[in-house]
Amino acid sequence: MTKKLKDLATTIRSKNGGVDHITFDIIFSDRKAYERVRDSRKISLESIAKLYQINSSRIDHFSYFEPANAIKFSIRRSKPSGSPGESDVFGCQQYAPLFEIKIP
């Protein structure tokens, strides 16, 4: 049975990771849900690059963080935070595309 990521994770968020990065956290309340998502490989460096329509070289620090039942990664911004034309100074509005990822 397929479930959406938003139905498996307790927290999906993005935030300012400094002037040049937006950091993402996907956190699960239980180990079983975390392992289901991790083992599905539906969330990977390559799938994130495709989802956000960016080159995978812009993704830093992608990791499955076992101690916290979490998946963490950062995306290098195309423009520094707060610069002219940059659309999300705090990086807190970038997580929504993750919600709809289907996990087998």
Short mmCIF file of C-alpha atoms in Angstrom, two decimals:
data_model
loop_
_atom_site.label_atom_id
_atom_site.label_comp_id
_atom_site.label_asym_id
_atom_site.label_seq_id
_atom_site.Cartn_x
_atom_site.Cartn_y
_atom_site.Cartn_z
CA MET A 1 0.00 0.00 0.00
CA THR A 2 1.37 3.39 -1.02
CA LYS A 3 1.33 6.34 1.39
CA LYS A 4 2.29 9.95 0.95
CA LEU A 5 5.33 11.18 2.82
CA LYS A 6 3.17 13.71 4.69
CA ASP A 7 1.24 10.78 6.19
CA LEU A 8 4.37 8.98 7.43
CA ALA A 9 6.54 11.83 8.74
CA THR A 10 5.72 13.86 11.83
CA THR A 11 7.79 16.84 10.69
CA ILE A 12 8.65 18.06 7.21
CA ARG A 13 10.29 21.47 7.24
CA SER A 14 12.71 23.79 5.54
CA LYS A 15 14.62 26.64 7.11
CA ASN A 16 17.40 29.09 6.55
CA GLY A 17 20.71 27.28 6.58
CA GLY A 18 22.79 30.42 6.31
CA VAL A 19 23.24 32.96 3.58
CA ASP A 20 23.79 30.33 0.88
CA HIS A 21 21.71 27.30 1.96
CA ILE A 22 18.20 26.10 2.76
CA THR A 23 18.12 23.13 5.11
CA PHE A 24 15.43 20.44 5.04
CA ASP A 25 14.41 17.99 7.77
CA ILE A 26 12.07 15.02 7.42
CA ILE A 27 11.53 13.50 10.85
CA PHE A 28 9.61 10.37 11.82
CA SER A 29 8.18 9.57 15.24
CA ASP A 30 8.84 5.88 14.91
CA ARG A 31 11.63 3.73 13.51
CA LYS A 32 9.31 1.64 11.33
CA ALA A 33 8.08 4.64 9.31
CA TYR A 34 11.62 5.99 8.99
CA GLU A 35 12.96 2.65 7.74
CA ARG A 36 10.07 2.29 5.30
CA VAL A 37 10.91 5.63 3.69
CA ARG A 38 14.68 5.13 3.84
CA ASP A 39 14.51 1.64 2.36
CA SER A 40 12.16 2.71 -0.44
CA ARG A 41 14.89 5.05 -1.78
CA LYS A 42 12.14 7.41 -2.92
CA ILE A 43 14.03 10.17 -1.14
CA SER A 44 17.57 10.40 -2.42
CA LEU A 45 19.94 13.05 -3.65
CA GLU A 46 18.83 12.33 -7.21
CA SER A 47 15.09 12.33 -6.48
CA ILE A 48 15.35 15.62 -4.58
CA ALA A 49 17.22 17.22 -7.48
CA LYS A 50 14.49 16.05 -9.86
CA LEU A 51 11.68 17.19 -7.54
CA TYR A 52 13.15 20.69 -7.16
CA GLN A 53 14.34 20.82 -10.79
CA ILE A 54 17.92 21.60 -9.84
CA ASN A 55 21.31 20.12 -10.62
CA SER A 56 22.24 17.51 -8.00
CA SER A 57 25.51 19.38 -7.38
CA ARG A 58 23.46 22.02 -5.51
CA ILE A 59 22.47 19.48 -2.83
CA ASP A 60 24.80 19.34 0.18
CA HIS A 61 24.89 17.20 3.28
CA PHE A 62 22.25 14.64 2.21
CA SER A 63 22.00 12.01 4.95
CA TYR A 64 19.82 9.44 6.58
CA PHE A 65 20.31 10.39 10.23
CA GLU A 66 19.58 7.20 12.14
CA PRO A 67 19.75 8.55 15.73
CA ALA A 68 16.85 10.94 15.06
CA ASN A 69 14.84 8.83 12.57
CA ALA A 70 15.40 11.67 10.12
CA ILE A 71 16.42 12.51 6.59
CA LYS A 72 18.36 15.74 6.29
CA PHE A 73 19.74 17.70 3.38
CA SER A 74 20.61 21.23 2.31
CA ILE A 75 20.22 22.93 -1.05
CA ARG A 76 22.57 25.71 -2.06
CA ARG A 77 20.52 28.79 -2.93
CA SER A 78 20.70 30.17 -6.45
CA LYS A 79 21.02 33.66 -4.89
CA PRO A 80 22.15 34.63 -1.38
CA SER A 81 19.43 35.03 1.22
CA GLY A 82 17.99 38.53 1.14
CA SER A 83 19.54 39.49 -2.16
CA PRO A 84 17.47 41.18 -4.90
CA GLY A 85 15.19 38.64 -6.57
CA GLU A 86 15.59 36.01 -3.84
CA SER A 87 12.10 34.82 -2.93
CA ASP A 88 12.33 33.21 0.53
CA VAL A 89 14.74 34.90 2.94
CA PHE A 90 14.05 32.44 5.76
CA GLY A 91 13.84 29.36 3.52
CA CYS A 92 10.73 28.27 5.39
CA GLN A 93 8.42 27.90 2.38
CA GLN A 94 10.34 25.32 0.36
CA TYR A 95 9.22 22.04 1.93
CA ALA A 96 5.73 21.60 0.41
CA PRO A 97 6.80 19.59 -2.68
CA LEU A 98 8.00 16.85 -0.33
CA PHE A 99 4.47 16.19 0.98
CA GLU A 100 3.24 14.33 -2.07
CA ILE A 101 6.13 11.87 -2.51
CA LYS A 102 4.56 8.41 -2.70
CA ILE A 103 6.19 5.75 -0.57
CA PRO A 104 5.47 2.05 -1.29
#
